[in-house]
C-alpha atoms as one frame of an Amber mdcrd trajectory, in Angstrom:
protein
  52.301 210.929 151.636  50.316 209.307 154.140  50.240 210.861 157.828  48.229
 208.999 160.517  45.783 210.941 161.828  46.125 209.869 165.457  48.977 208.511
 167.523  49.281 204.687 168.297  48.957 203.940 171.595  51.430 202.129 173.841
  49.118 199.555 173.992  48.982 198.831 170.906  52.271 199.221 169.679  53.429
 197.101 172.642  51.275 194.316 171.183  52.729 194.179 167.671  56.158 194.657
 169.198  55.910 191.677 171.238  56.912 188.994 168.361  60.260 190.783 168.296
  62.091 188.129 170.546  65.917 188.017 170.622  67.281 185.008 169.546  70.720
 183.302 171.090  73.186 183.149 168.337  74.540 179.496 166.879  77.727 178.806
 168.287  80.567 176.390 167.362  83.686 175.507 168.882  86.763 175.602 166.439
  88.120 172.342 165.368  91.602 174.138 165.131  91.927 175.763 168.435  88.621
 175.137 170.430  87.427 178.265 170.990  83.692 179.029 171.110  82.927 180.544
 167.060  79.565 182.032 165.626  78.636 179.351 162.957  80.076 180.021 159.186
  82.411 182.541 160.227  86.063 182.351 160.685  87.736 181.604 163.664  88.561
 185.103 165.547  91.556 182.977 167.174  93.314 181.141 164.378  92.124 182.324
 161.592  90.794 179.151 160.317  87.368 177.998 158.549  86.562 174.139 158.148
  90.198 173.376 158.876  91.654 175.309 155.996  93.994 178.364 156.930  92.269
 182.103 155.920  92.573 184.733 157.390  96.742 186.477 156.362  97.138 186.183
 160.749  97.041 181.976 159.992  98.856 181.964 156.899 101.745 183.786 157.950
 101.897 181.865 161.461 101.655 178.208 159.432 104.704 179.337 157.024 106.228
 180.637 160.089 105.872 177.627 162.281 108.435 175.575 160.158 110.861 178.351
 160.294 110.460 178.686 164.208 110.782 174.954 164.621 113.986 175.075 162.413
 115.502 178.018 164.414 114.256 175.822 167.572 115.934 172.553 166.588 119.377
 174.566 166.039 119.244 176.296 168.567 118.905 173.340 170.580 121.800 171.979
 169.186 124.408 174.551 169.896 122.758 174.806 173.446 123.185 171.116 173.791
 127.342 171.294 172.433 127.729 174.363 174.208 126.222 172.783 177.606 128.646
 169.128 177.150 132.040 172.145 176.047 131.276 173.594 179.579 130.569 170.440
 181.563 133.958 168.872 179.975 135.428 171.907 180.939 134.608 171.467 184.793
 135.301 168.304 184.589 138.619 168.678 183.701 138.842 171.896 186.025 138.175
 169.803 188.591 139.953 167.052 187.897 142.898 169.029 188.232 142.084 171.122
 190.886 141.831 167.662 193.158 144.519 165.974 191.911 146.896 169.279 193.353
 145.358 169.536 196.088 144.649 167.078 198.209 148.184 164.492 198.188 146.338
 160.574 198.146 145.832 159.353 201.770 147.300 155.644 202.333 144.933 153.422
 204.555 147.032 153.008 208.000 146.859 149.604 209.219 146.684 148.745 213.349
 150.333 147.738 213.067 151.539 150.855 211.905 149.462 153.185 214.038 150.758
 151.341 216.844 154.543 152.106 215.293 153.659 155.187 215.501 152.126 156.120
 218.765 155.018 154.067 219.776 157.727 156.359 218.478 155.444 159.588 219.735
């Protein structure tokens, strides 16, 4: 085995070092969600590469998403009925809650508030 007889100097190993220059990695930006991706990977966000689902993360979120906007659209519904039950309710509530109350007022003409002060 070879063994150098002397050391390299800092010098010179500074020299041949100095072609070993970092380099700024390519970037992309995701076409699914936008985020900032090295280039030929997949996404770290989605879990997408070229616009085609991967990574298990995406797959179970896409087959998911049509459940959750089911469950949303239903549950929309019975929040909808259930909102128009409970405003038909007060409605009504109120409707009879006025009617007992307040007896309806007739409009008093001049003639008959004159009557009146006149019999007071």
């Amino acid at each position: 085995m070879a063994v150098p007889k002397k050391r390299t100097g800092k010098s010179a190993q500074a020299k041949r070092r100095a072609n070993w220059k970092a380099t700024v990695p390519a970037t992309t930006t995701c076409k699914n969600c936008g985020s900032i991706v090295l280039t030929h990977t997949v996404c770290s966000e989605c879990g997408t590469y070229k616009n085609k689902p991967v990574s298990i993360k995406n797959v179970m979120t896409a087959a998911g998403e049509k459940e959750v906007k089911e469950t949303k659209k239903a549950s929309k519904k019975v929040k909808e009925t259930e909102t128009k039950a409970e405003e038909t309710k007060a409605e009504a509530e109120n409707t009879d809650a006025a009617s007992e109350e307040k007896p309806k007022r007739t409009r008093k003409t001049k003639k008959a508030d004159a009557a009146e002060s006149e019999e007071q």
